[in-house]
Coordinates of C-alpha atoms in Angstrom, one line a residue:
Chain A
M174 CA 13.6 10.6 19.6
S175 CA 15.4 12.0 16.5
K176 CA 15.0 10.2 13.1
M177 CA 18.6 9.2 13.2
E178 CA 18.5 7.3 16.6
Q179 CA 17.7 3.6 16.1
S180 CA 15.6 1.4 18.2
S181 CA 16.5 -2.4 18.4
E182 CA 13.3 -3.1 16.6
E183 CA 14.1 -1.1 13.7
E184 CA 13.8 -2.8 10.3
S185 CA 17.2 -3.9 8.8
I186 CA 17.2 -3.6 5.1
V187 CA 18.1 -6.7 3.1
I188 CA 20.1 -6.5 -0.4
E189 CA 19.7 -9.6 -2.4
T190 CA 22.4 -10.7 -4.7
R191 CA 23.1 -13.9 -6.8
W192 CA 26.1 -15.6 -8.0
N193 CA 25.4 -17.3 -11.2
I194 CA 28.7 -17.6 -13.1
P195 CA 29.5 -20.2 -15.8
F196 CA 32.9 -21.9 -15.6
A197 CA 34.7 -24.4 -17.9
H198 CA 37.3 -26.5 -16.2
H199 CA 40.0 -28.2 -18.4
A200 CA 40.7 -31.6 -17.1
G201 CA 44.2 -31.6 -18.7
R202 CA 46.0 -34.7 -20.4
T203 CA 46.1 -37.1 -17.5
A204 CA 42.4 -36.8 -16.4
S205 CA 41.3 -36.6 -19.9
R206 CA 43.0 -39.9 -20.8
F207 CA 41.4 -41.4 -17.5
F208 CA 38.0 -40.2 -18.7
R209 CA 38.3 -41.4 -22.3
A210 CA 39.1 -44.9 -21.1
M211 CA 35.9 -44.9 -18.9
R212 CA 33.9 -43.4 -21.8
D213 CA 35.3 -45.4 -24.7
E214 CA 36.5 -48.7 -23.2
Q215 CA 34.4 -48.9 -19.9
K216 CA 37.8 -49.4 -18.1
I217 CA 39.1 -47.7 -15.0
Y218 CA 42.8 -46.9 -14.7
G219 CA 45.0 -45.7 -11.9
V220 CA 48.7 -44.7 -12.0
R221 CA 51.5 -46.4 -10.1
C222 CA 54.0 -44.2 -8.3
G223 CA 57.5 -45.3 -9.1
Q224 CA 58.6 -44.3 -5.6
C225 CA 56.1 -45.5 -3.2
Q226 CA 54.6 -48.0 -5.5
R227 CA 51.0 -47.0 -4.6
V228 CA 48.3 -47.3 -7.3
L229 CA 46.5 -44.0 -7.2
V230 CA 42.9 -43.8 -8.4
P231 CA 41.5 -41.6 -10.1
A232 CA 44.7 -41.2 -12.2
R233 CA 46.7 -38.1 -11.7
S234 CA 50.0 -36.8 -13.0
F235 CA 52.0 -36.5 -9.7
C236 CA 52.1 -38.3 -6.4
E237 CA 51.6 -35.7 -3.5
Q238 CA 53.4 -37.8 -0.9
C239 CA 56.7 -38.5 -2.9
F240 CA 56.4 -35.2 -4.9
V241 CA 57.4 -37.0 -8.3
P242 CA 55.6 -37.3 -11.7
V243 CA 53.7 -40.6 -12.3
Q244 CA 52.9 -42.1 -15.6
D245 CA 52.8 -45.9 -15.2
W246 CA 49.1 -46.6 -16.0
V247 CA 47.4 -49.7 -14.4
E248 CA 43.9 -51.0 -15.0
V249 CA 42.1 -51.4 -11.7
G250 CA 38.6 -52.9 -10.8
P251 CA 35.8 -53.0 -11.9
Q252 CA 35.2 -54.8 -8.6
G253 CA 36.2 -53.6 -5.3
S254 CA 35.2 -53.4 -1.6
I255 CA 33.4 -50.6 0.4
E256 CA 35.9 -48.9 2.8
S257 CA 33.1 -46.8 4.4
F258 CA 29.8 -45.3 3.3
A259 CA 27.2 -42.8 4.5
I260 CA 23.4 -42.4 3.4
N261 CA 22.4 -38.8 2.7
C262 CA 18.9 -38.1 3.6
M263 CA 18.8 -34.5 2.8
Q264 CA 18.0 -32.8 -0.5
Y265 CA 20.7 -30.0 -1.4
E266 CA 20.5 -27.7 -4.6
G267 CA 22.5 -29.4 -7.4
L268 CA 23.2 -32.8 -5.5
P269 CA 21.3 -36.2 -6.1
T270 CA 17.7 -36.7 -4.8
P271 CA 18.0 -38.4 -1.3
P272 CA 18.3 -40.9 -0.1
Y273 CA 21.6 -42.1 -1.7
V274 CA 24.5 -44.0 -0.6
I275 CA 27.8 -42.3 -0.9
A276 CA 30.8 -44.7 -0.4
L277 CA 34.6 -44.9 -0.6
V278 CA 35.2 -48.0 -2.8
K279 CA 38.6 -49.5 -3.0
L280 CA 38.8 -50.9 -6.5
D281 CA 40.8 -54.2 -6.8
G282 CA 44.5 -53.4 -7.7
A283 CA 44.2 -49.9 -6.2
D284 CA 45.7 -48.4 -3.1
T285 CA 43.3 -45.5 -2.8
S286 CA 39.5 -45.3 -2.8
L287 CA 37.0 -43.7 -5.1
L288 CA 34.1 -41.7 -3.9
H289 CA 31.0 -43.0 -5.6
W290 CA 27.4 -44.3 -5.2
I291 CA 26.2 -47.7 -4.1
G292 CA 22.9 -48.3 -6.0
D293 CA 20.2 -51.1 -6.4
L294 CA 19.7 -51.0 -2.7
D295 CA 16.3 -50.7 -1.0
L296 CA 16.5 -47.6 1.1
S297 CA 13.0 -47.5 2.4
N298 CA 14.4 -48.4 5.8
V299 CA 17.8 -46.6 6.1
E300 CA 19.0 -48.3 9.2
M301 CA 18.3 -51.9 7.6
A302 CA 20.0 -50.8 4.4
A303 CA 23.0 -49.6 6.3
S304 CA 23.3 -53.3 8.0
R305 CA 23.4 -54.7 4.6
I306 CA 26.4 -53.1 3.4
P307 CA 29.1 -53.6 6.2
I308 CA 32.7 -52.4 5.5
G309 CA 34.3 -54.9 3.2
T310 CA 31.2 -55.5 1.2
R311 CA 32.2 -56.5 -2.4
V312 CA 30.8 -54.3 -5.2
E313 CA 31.1 -53.8 -9.0
A314 CA 31.0 -50.9 -11.2
V315 CA 27.7 -50.5 -13.2
W316 CA 28.3 -48.5 -16.5
K317 CA 25.9 -46.0 -18.0
A318 CA 24.7 -46.7 -21.4
K319 CA 25.5 -43.2 -22.7
R320 CA 28.8 -42.0 -21.5
D321 CA 30.2 -38.6 -21.8
G322 CA 33.7 -38.8 -20.1
A323 CA 32.9 -38.1 -16.5
M324 CA 33.1 -39.8 -13.0
T325 CA 29.3 -40.4 -13.6
D326 CA 30.0 -42.7 -16.5
I327 CA 30.0 -45.3 -13.8
A328 CA 26.3 -45.2 -12.9
Y329 CA 26.9 -46.5 -9.5
F330 CA 28.4 -49.7 -7.8
R331 CA 26.1 -52.7 -7.3
L332 CA 26.5 -55.4 -4.4
L333 CA 28.1 -58.5 -5.7
Chain B
M259 CA 62.8 -15.6 18.2
Q260 CA 60.9 -14.2 21.2
R261 CA 58.4 -15.7 23.6
V262 CA 54.8 -14.9 22.7
A263 CA 51.6 -14.8 24.8
V264 CA 47.9 -14.2 24.2
V265 CA 46.9 -11.0 26.2
G266 CA 43.4 -10.3 25.1
V267 CA 40.5 -12.0 23.3
G268 CA 37.2 -10.7 22.1
Q269 CA 34.2 -12.8 20.7
T270 CA 30.8 -11.6 19.4
H271 CA 27.8 -13.6 20.4
F272 CA 27.4 -16.4 17.8
V273 CA 24.0 -16.7 16.4
S274 CA 22.1 -17.9 13.3
H275 CA 21.9 -14.5 11.8
R276 CA 23.3 -11.1 12.9
K277 CA 20.8 -8.9 11.0
D278 CA 21.8 -5.7 13.1
V279 CA 25.2 -5.4 11.5
M280 CA 26.7 -5.8 8.1
H281 CA 29.6 -8.1 7.5
S282 CA 32.6 -5.8 8.2
E283 CA 30.8 -4.5 11.4
L284 CA 31.2 -7.9 12.9
C285 CA 34.9 -7.6 12.8
F286 CA 34.9 -4.1 14.1
E287 CA 32.8 -5.5 17.2
A288 CA 35.2 -8.4 17.9
V289 CA 38.3 -6.3 17.6
N290 CA 37.1 -3.6 20.0
S291 CA 36.1 -6.2 22.5
C292 CA 39.6 -7.8 22.1
L293 CA 41.4 -4.4 22.5
R294 CA 39.4 -3.7 25.7
D295 CA 40.1 -6.9 27.1
A296 CA 43.9 -6.4 26.6
N297 CA 43.7 -2.8 27.7
L298 CA 45.3 -1.6 24.3
S299 CA 44.3 0.8 21.6
I300 CA 44.5 0.1 17.9
D301 CA 47.6 2.3 17.8
D302 CA 49.5 -0.4 20.0
V303 CA 48.9 -3.0 17.2
N304 CA 51.9 -3.5 14.7
A305 CA 50.0 -5.6 12.2
I306 CA 46.8 -7.7 11.6
V307 CA 46.2 -11.1 10.3
F308 CA 42.7 -11.8 9.0
G309 CA 41.1 -15.1 8.4
V310 CA 37.7 -15.9 6.6
M311 CA 36.7 -18.8 4.4
D312 CA 35.6 -18.2 0.8
G313 CA 32.0 -18.1 -0.7
F314 CA 29.6 -18.0 2.2
D315 CA 29.2 -14.4 2.1
G316 CA 28.8 -14.0 -1.8
V317 CA 31.6 -11.5 -1.9
D318 CA 35.0 -12.3 -3.2
C319 CA 38.1 -11.0 -1.4
L320 CA 36.5 -10.2 1.9
D321 CA 39.9 -9.0 3.0
R322 CA 39.0 -5.8 1.2
W323 CA 35.6 -5.4 2.9
C324 CA 37.0 -6.2 6.4
A325 CA 40.5 -4.6 6.4
G326 CA 39.5 -1.4 7.9
A327 CA 37.0 -3.0 10.2
A328 CA 39.8 -5.2 11.6
G329 CA 42.1 -2.2 12.3
G330 CA 44.2 -2.5 9.1
Y331 CA 44.0 1.0 8.0
G332 CA 47.6 2.2 7.5
R333 CA 48.9 -1.0 8.9
P334 CA 50.5 -4.4 7.6
F335 CA 47.5 -6.6 6.8
M336 CA 47.3 -10.1 5.3
R337 CA 44.5 -12.6 4.9
I338 CA 44.6 -16.3 5.5
N339 CA 42.4 -19.1 4.1
T340 CA 42.8 -22.8 4.9
A341 CA 39.0 -23.7 5.0
G342 CA 37.7 -24.7 8.2
A343 CA 41.2 -24.6 9.7
T344 CA 41.4 -20.8 8.7
G345 CA 40.8 -19.6 12.2
L346 CA 43.7 -21.3 13.9
S347 CA 46.0 -20.9 10.8
T348 CA 45.3 -17.1 11.5
G349 CA 46.2 -17.4 15.0
I350 CA 49.5 -19.4 14.1
A351 CA 50.4 -16.7 11.5
A352 CA 50.1 -14.1 14.0
Y353 CA 52.1 -16.2 16.4
H354 CA 55.0 -16.6 14.1
Q355 CA 54.9 -12.7 13.3
V356 CA 55.4 -12.0 17.0
A357 CA 57.8 -14.9 17.7
S358 CA 60.0 -13.7 14.8
G359 CA 60.6 -10.5 16.7
L360 CA 59.6 -8.4 13.7
S361 CA 56.5 -7.3 15.5
D362 CA 55.5 -7.0 19.3
V363 CA 51.8 -6.8 19.0
V364 CA 49.8 -8.6 16.5
L365 CA 46.0 -9.0 16.0
A366 CA 44.5 -12.2 14.8
V367 CA 40.9 -11.6 13.5
A368 CA 38.6 -14.2 12.0
E369 CA 35.0 -14.1 11.1
Q370 CA 32.3 -15.7 9.2
R371 CA 28.7 -14.8 8.3
V372 CA 27.4 -18.5 7.1
S373 CA 23.9 -17.0 7.1
E374 CA 24.4 -14.7 4.1
S375 CA 24.4 -17.7 1.8
L376 CA 20.9 -18.9 1.5
D377 CA 22.2 -22.3 0.4
A378 CA 25.5 -23.0 2.2
Q379 CA 25.9 -26.5 0.7
S380 CA 26.1 -25.1 -2.7
I381 CA 29.1 -23.1 -1.7
L382 CA 30.6 -26.2 -0.2
N383 CA 30.0 -28.2 -3.3
T384 CA 32.4 -25.8 -5.2
A385 CA 35.2 -26.8 -2.8
A386 CA 35.1 -30.4 -4.3
C387 CA 37.5 -31.1 -7.2
P388 CA 35.3 -30.1 -10.4
I389 CA 37.1 -32.7 -12.4
Y390 CA 36.8 -35.9 -10.3
D391 CA 34.6 -35.4 -7.2
R392 CA 31.9 -32.7 -7.4
N393 CA 29.0 -34.4 -9.0
I394 CA 29.2 -37.4 -6.7
G395 CA 27.4 -35.3 -4.0
G396 CA 29.6 -35.6 -0.9
T397 CA 28.3 -32.9 1.6
A398 CA 29.8 -31.1 4.5
I399 CA 28.3 -33.9 6.7
T400 CA 30.1 -36.6 4.7
L401 CA 33.5 -35.6 6.3
G402 CA 31.9 -36.8 9.6
S403 CA 29.6 -39.5 8.5
L404 CA 32.3 -41.7 6.4
P405 CA 34.6 -41.8 9.5
A406 CA 31.6 -42.5 11.8
T407 CA 30.6 -45.6 9.8
R408 CA 34.2 -46.7 9.7
H409 CA 34.5 -46.3 13.4
M410 CA 31.3 -48.4 13.9
G411 CA 32.6 -51.1 11.6
L412 CA 36.0 -51.2 13.2
Y413 CA 35.4 -50.6 16.9
G414 CA 31.6 -51.4 17.3
T415 CA 30.8 -47.8 18.2
T416 CA 27.0 -47.3 18.8
H417 CA 24.7 -44.4 18.0
A418 CA 24.1 -44.1 21.8
Q419 CA 27.8 -43.8 22.5
R420 CA 28.2 -41.0 20.0
A421 CA 25.2 -39.2 21.2
L422 CA 26.9 -38.8 24.7
V423 CA 29.4 -36.4 23.0
S424 CA 26.4 -34.3 21.9
V425 CA 24.7 -34.4 25.4
K426 CA 28.1 -33.3 27.0
N427 CA 28.8 -30.5 24.5
H428 CA 25.2 -29.1 24.7
R429 CA 25.5 -29.1 28.5
N430 CA 28.8 -27.1 28.2
A431 CA 27.4 -24.6 25.8
C432 CA 24.7 -23.6 28.3
L433 CA 27.6 -22.3 30.5
N434 CA 29.2 -20.2 27.7
P435 CA 27.3 -16.9 27.0
F436 CA 28.9 -16.7 23.5
A437 CA 27.8 -20.1 22.3
H438 CA 25.1 -20.4 19.5
L439 CA 23.0 -23.5 20.6
R440 CA 22.4 -23.1 24.4
F441 CA 20.1 -25.9 25.4
E442 CA 20.6 -29.3 27.0
V443 CA 19.8 -32.6 25.2
T444 CA 19.3 -36.1 26.4
V445 CA 20.7 -39.3 24.7
E446 CA 17.0 -40.1 23.6
Q447 CA 16.6 -36.7 22.0
V448 CA 19.8 -37.1 20.0
L449 CA 18.8 -40.5 18.8
Q450 CA 15.3 -39.3 17.8
S451 CA 16.4 -36.1 16.1
R452 CA 16.2 -36.1 12.3
L453 CA 18.4 -38.4 10.4
I454 CA 20.8 -36.0 8.3
E455 CA 23.2 -38.4 6.7
W456 CA 23.4 -42.0 8.2
P457 CA 24.7 -42.5 10.7
L458 CA 24.7 -38.8 11.9
R459 CA 21.5 -37.2 13.3
L460 CA 20.7 -33.4 13.6
L461 CA 21.9 -33.2 17.2
E462 CA 25.2 -34.7 16.2
C463 CA 25.9 -31.9 13.6
C464 CA 27.1 -28.4 14.1
P465 CA 24.8 -25.4 13.3
R466 CA 25.8 -22.6 10.9
S467 CA 26.8 -19.6 12.9
D468 CA 27.5 -15.8 12.3
G469 CA 30.2 -14.2 14.3
A470 CA 33.7 -12.9 14.8
V471 CA 36.6 -13.4 17.2
A472 CA 39.9 -11.5 17.8
V473 CA 42.9 -12.5 19.7
V474 CA 45.8 -10.1 20.4
L475 CA 49.3 -11.6 20.7
A476 CA 52.3 -9.9 22.2
G477 CA 56.0 -10.5 22.6
E478 CA 57.3 -11.3 26.2
H479 CA 58.3 -7.8 27.2
V480 CA 55.0 -6.2 26.2
A481 CA 52.9 -9.1 27.6
R482 CA 54.4 -8.9 31.0
S483 CA 53.9 -5.0 31.0
L484 CA 50.1 -5.6 30.2
T485 CA 49.1 -8.5 32.4
D486 CA 50.4 -10.8 35.2
R487 CA 48.5 -13.7 33.7
P488 CA 48.9 -14.0 30.0
A489 CA 48.5 -17.3 28.0
W490 CA 51.9 -18.1 26.8
I491 CA 52.2 -20.0 23.5
H492 CA 54.3 -23.0 23.8
G493 CA 54.3 -24.1 20.2
A494 CA 52.1 -24.8 17.2
V495 CA 52.1 -26.9 14.2
S496 CA 50.1 -27.1 11.0
M497 CA 50.0 -29.6 8.2
A498 CA 48.3 -30.1 4.8
D499 CA 47.3 -33.7 3.9
T500 CA 46.1 -35.0 0.3
F501 CA 43.3 -33.2 -1.6
F502 CA 41.9 -36.7 -2.5
Y503 CA 39.5 -38.1 0.3
G504 CA 39.9 -41.5 -0.8
D505 CA 43.8 -41.5 -0.6
R506 CA 43.9 -41.7 3.1
P507 CA 44.5 -45.2 4.4
D508 CA 41.6 -46.3 6.7
V509 CA 39.7 -43.1 5.6
A510 CA 41.0 -41.8 8.9
Y511 CA 41.9 -38.3 9.4
R512 CA 43.3 -40.0 12.5
D513 CA 46.5 -40.7 10.7
N514 CA 47.2 -37.0 9.6
L515 CA 46.0 -35.7 13.1
A516 CA 48.1 -38.2 14.9
V517 CA 51.3 -37.2 12.9
A518 CA 50.6 -33.5 13.7
A519 CA 50.2 -34.2 17.5
R520 CA 53.3 -36.2 17.5
R521 CA 55.2 -33.3 15.9
L522 CA 53.6 -30.8 18.3
Y523 CA 54.2 -32.8 21.4
R524 CA 57.9 -33.2 20.5
K525 CA 58.1 -29.5 19.9
V526 CA 56.6 -28.5 23.3
G527 CA 57.9 -31.5 25.4
I528 CA 54.7 -33.3 26.0
C529 CA 55.4 -37.0 26.8
D530 CA 51.9 -38.1 28.1
P531 CA 49.1 -35.9 26.6
R532 CA 46.6 -37.5 28.8
K533 CA 48.3 -36.5 31.9
E534 CA 50.0 -33.2 30.8
I535 CA 47.2 -31.5 29.0
D536 CA 44.5 -30.0 31.2
V537 CA 42.0 -29.1 28.6
A538 CA 41.3 -29.2 24.9
E539 CA 39.3 -27.1 22.5
L540 CA 39.0 -29.3 19.3
Y541 CA 37.4 -28.6 15.9
S542 CA 34.8 -31.2 16.2
P543 CA 31.6 -30.3 14.2
F544 CA 30.3 -33.9 14.5
T545 CA 30.1 -36.2 17.3
S546 CA 32.2 -38.9 15.5
L547 CA 35.1 -36.5 15.0
E548 CA 35.4 -35.7 18.6
I549 CA 35.7 -39.3 19.4
M550 CA 38.3 -39.9 16.7
Q551 CA 40.2 -36.8 17.6
T552 CA 40.8 -37.7 21.2
E553 CA 42.2 -41.0 19.9
A554 CA 44.5 -39.3 17.4
L555 CA 45.6 -36.8 20.0
G556 CA 46.8 -39.7 22.3
F557 CA 44.2 -39.2 25.0
C558 CA 43.5 -42.7 24.7
S559 CA 44.3 -45.7 22.4
E560 CA 42.8 -46.2 19.1
G561 CA 39.1 -47.2 19.2
Q562 CA 38.8 -46.0 22.8
G563 CA 37.4 -42.6 22.3
V564 CA 33.9 -43.5 23.4
R565 CA 35.2 -44.7 26.6
L566 CA 36.7 -41.2 27.4
V567 CA 33.2 -39.7 27.1
E568 CA 31.3 -42.7 28.8
E569 CA 33.7 -42.7 31.8
G570 CA 33.3 -38.8 32.2
V571 CA 37.0 -38.0 31.4
T572 CA 36.2 -35.4 28.8
W573 CA 33.3 -33.7 30.6
L574 CA 33.8 -30.5 32.3
E575 CA 34.4 -32.1 35.8
G576 CA 36.6 -34.9 34.3
D577 CA 40.3 -35.4 34.2
L578 CA 40.7 -33.8 30.6
P579 CA 37.6 -31.8 29.7
V580 CA 37.2 -31.6 25.9
N581 CA 35.3 -28.6 24.3
P582 CA 34.2 -27.0 27.8
S583 CA 32.9 -24.2 25.6
G584 CA 30.4 -26.5 23.9
G585 CA 32.7 -26.6 21.1
V586 CA 32.0 -26.6 17.4
L587 CA 29.1 -28.9 17.7
C588 CA 27.2 -25.9 19.3
T589 CA 28.9 -22.9 17.6
N590 CA 30.4 -23.1 14.1
P591 CA 31.3 -19.6 12.2
I592 CA 33.4 -21.8 10.0
G593 CA 36.4 -19.6 9.2
A594 CA 36.4 -18.2 12.6
T595 CA 35.9 -21.4 14.5
G596 CA 39.6 -22.2 14.8
L597 CA 40.5 -19.0 16.3
V598 CA 37.6 -19.2 18.8
R599 CA 39.2 -22.5 19.8
M600 CA 42.5 -20.5 20.4
A601 CA 40.7 -17.7 22.3
E602 CA 38.7 -20.4 24.5
A603 CA 42.1 -22.3 25.1
A604 CA 43.6 -18.9 26.2
L605 CA 40.8 -17.9 28.4
Q606 CA 41.1 -21.3 30.2
V607 CA 44.8 -20.8 30.8
M608 CA 44.3 -17.2 32.0
G609 CA 41.5 -18.5 34.4
R610 CA 39.0 -16.1 32.8
A611 CA 36.6 -18.7 31.1
G612 CA 33.7 -18.0 33.3
E613 CA 31.1 -20.7 34.2
H614 CA 32.9 -23.3 31.9
Q615 CA 36.3 -22.6 33.6
V616 CA 38.1 -25.9 34.2
N617 CA 39.9 -25.8 37.6
G618 CA 43.6 -25.3 37.7
V619 CA 44.4 -25.2 34.0
K620 CA 48.3 -25.0 33.3
T621 CA 48.2 -26.5 29.8
A622 CA 45.7 -26.1 27.2
L623 CA 45.5 -27.6 23.7
C624 CA 43.6 -26.1 20.7
H625 CA 42.9 -27.5 17.4
G626 CA 41.7 -26.4 13.9
L627 CA 40.5 -28.7 11.0
G628 CA 39.7 -27.8 7.5
G629 CA 39.1 -29.0 3.8
V630 CA 37.3 -32.3 4.4
L631 CA 40.0 -33.3 6.9
Q632 CA 42.8 -32.0 4.7
F633 CA 44.3 -29.4 7.0
Q634 CA 45.3 -29.9 10.7
T635 CA 46.4 -27.2 13.1
L636 CA 47.3 -27.4 16.5
M637 CA 48.6 -25.1 19.4
V638 CA 49.6 -25.6 23.0
L639 CA 49.2 -22.7 25.5
G640 CA 50.4 -22.6 29.1
A641 CA 50.3 -20.5 32.2
E642 CA 54.1 -20.4 32.6
P643 CA 56.3 -19.4 29.6
R644 CA 58.4 -22.2 28.0

């Protein structure tokens, strides 16, 4: 066999590369105002669409459905109810330490849900924990002591 | 406008890691297999539409790496990306090119090499909105787990009922030589497999697969000259929904898929999907999604999806087999997956699906899903032109 002929067992060479690239995402006027209200006033705001009348949370500058700008700010929450949830049991790079409960929380006064965590829950038995938070369970935002203008200024939602 | 048919398909074997080829070579393999299947040469092809999702490969603009391998040298070439729905969006773009009459033969090619990223979830994290969502830690599994919990709460669906979907699809995959996971499982094995993201367990979740697929589409005149049994495309729809997961009433992607399905059925003249569709290949990476998709597509009423699998309707021998190839639950080369659905639907219509062929298929439905239930794509293929 010549050197250029390959057998199926032949070593496949591996070239290792890495992406490690910093980014800076500008939140813009609307999201910045939303985050400032969380950071400075511990308040959660949505915006009401003048056309469909839905209160959209988190706040945004336009309604995708009606395709119009929105600017009518409305305070929502801090209480709400669980629309659905899941309990992540796997560790992923850059994500919280498992197990943790991720949930869609519909805040009082809002027509949409917020993706966030349910905390203060004994997760030693996941099945049992899940049975404690059926859809509709009432929850309330718990604020972080030191807030820096991010969705994580809400530390988690606790059961009421 | 001209009528369009699928006249050939080519798939690579889907596996965890294709170590014997580099990325572009996967494309070359699928395209050659497809051209052989259609008895065409690359010189017969007018244009190429190429689909792949970003990130997994650690190489930006994969269209550059793969254009030549897909047959694009010296030919019109474009790239499509709608996350998980990429594959079927690619097929639909090729369909539109031929239907317009501006091209007679167009290749749709899609591929993914999920194995090249040593941490695929890190890639998927970057698909979440960096301003509002990203640091909350929703995962790829979350798109199946949140609807699953909702379905349990609203309709009393049980873990064991969802497990039946896994049993069915794994059984089907054993009959498909191209499928990635080819082993049978029992309900007990599903229920005892590792908890990934409650309520979903390992055997309710798709694998990460490497592989490529190509489908060649031709206008009526060319299609009839090539084969007496092409798969005629009756129609297709695609739709984008909101970027915000929490904006969907009822968490349910059922809403947007139901809307897309109604549009498609109106377009192709389907009144009773349960009776008029003979087989469906759906983008169901989780057991929960297959159940909800069969509801959204009108195969049963809302909340009754589990009954279809319990009563055997969606099994290979049933009235309306769903995912006879083993589906996405057993094979998921993400950006290619939607085009695999189209290829499998075409094979069913052409009567060439092999051991997982469904008897007497006249009408087949295929589906693509992407972007955390944001993009929905659907296509109907038939044995007769419409």
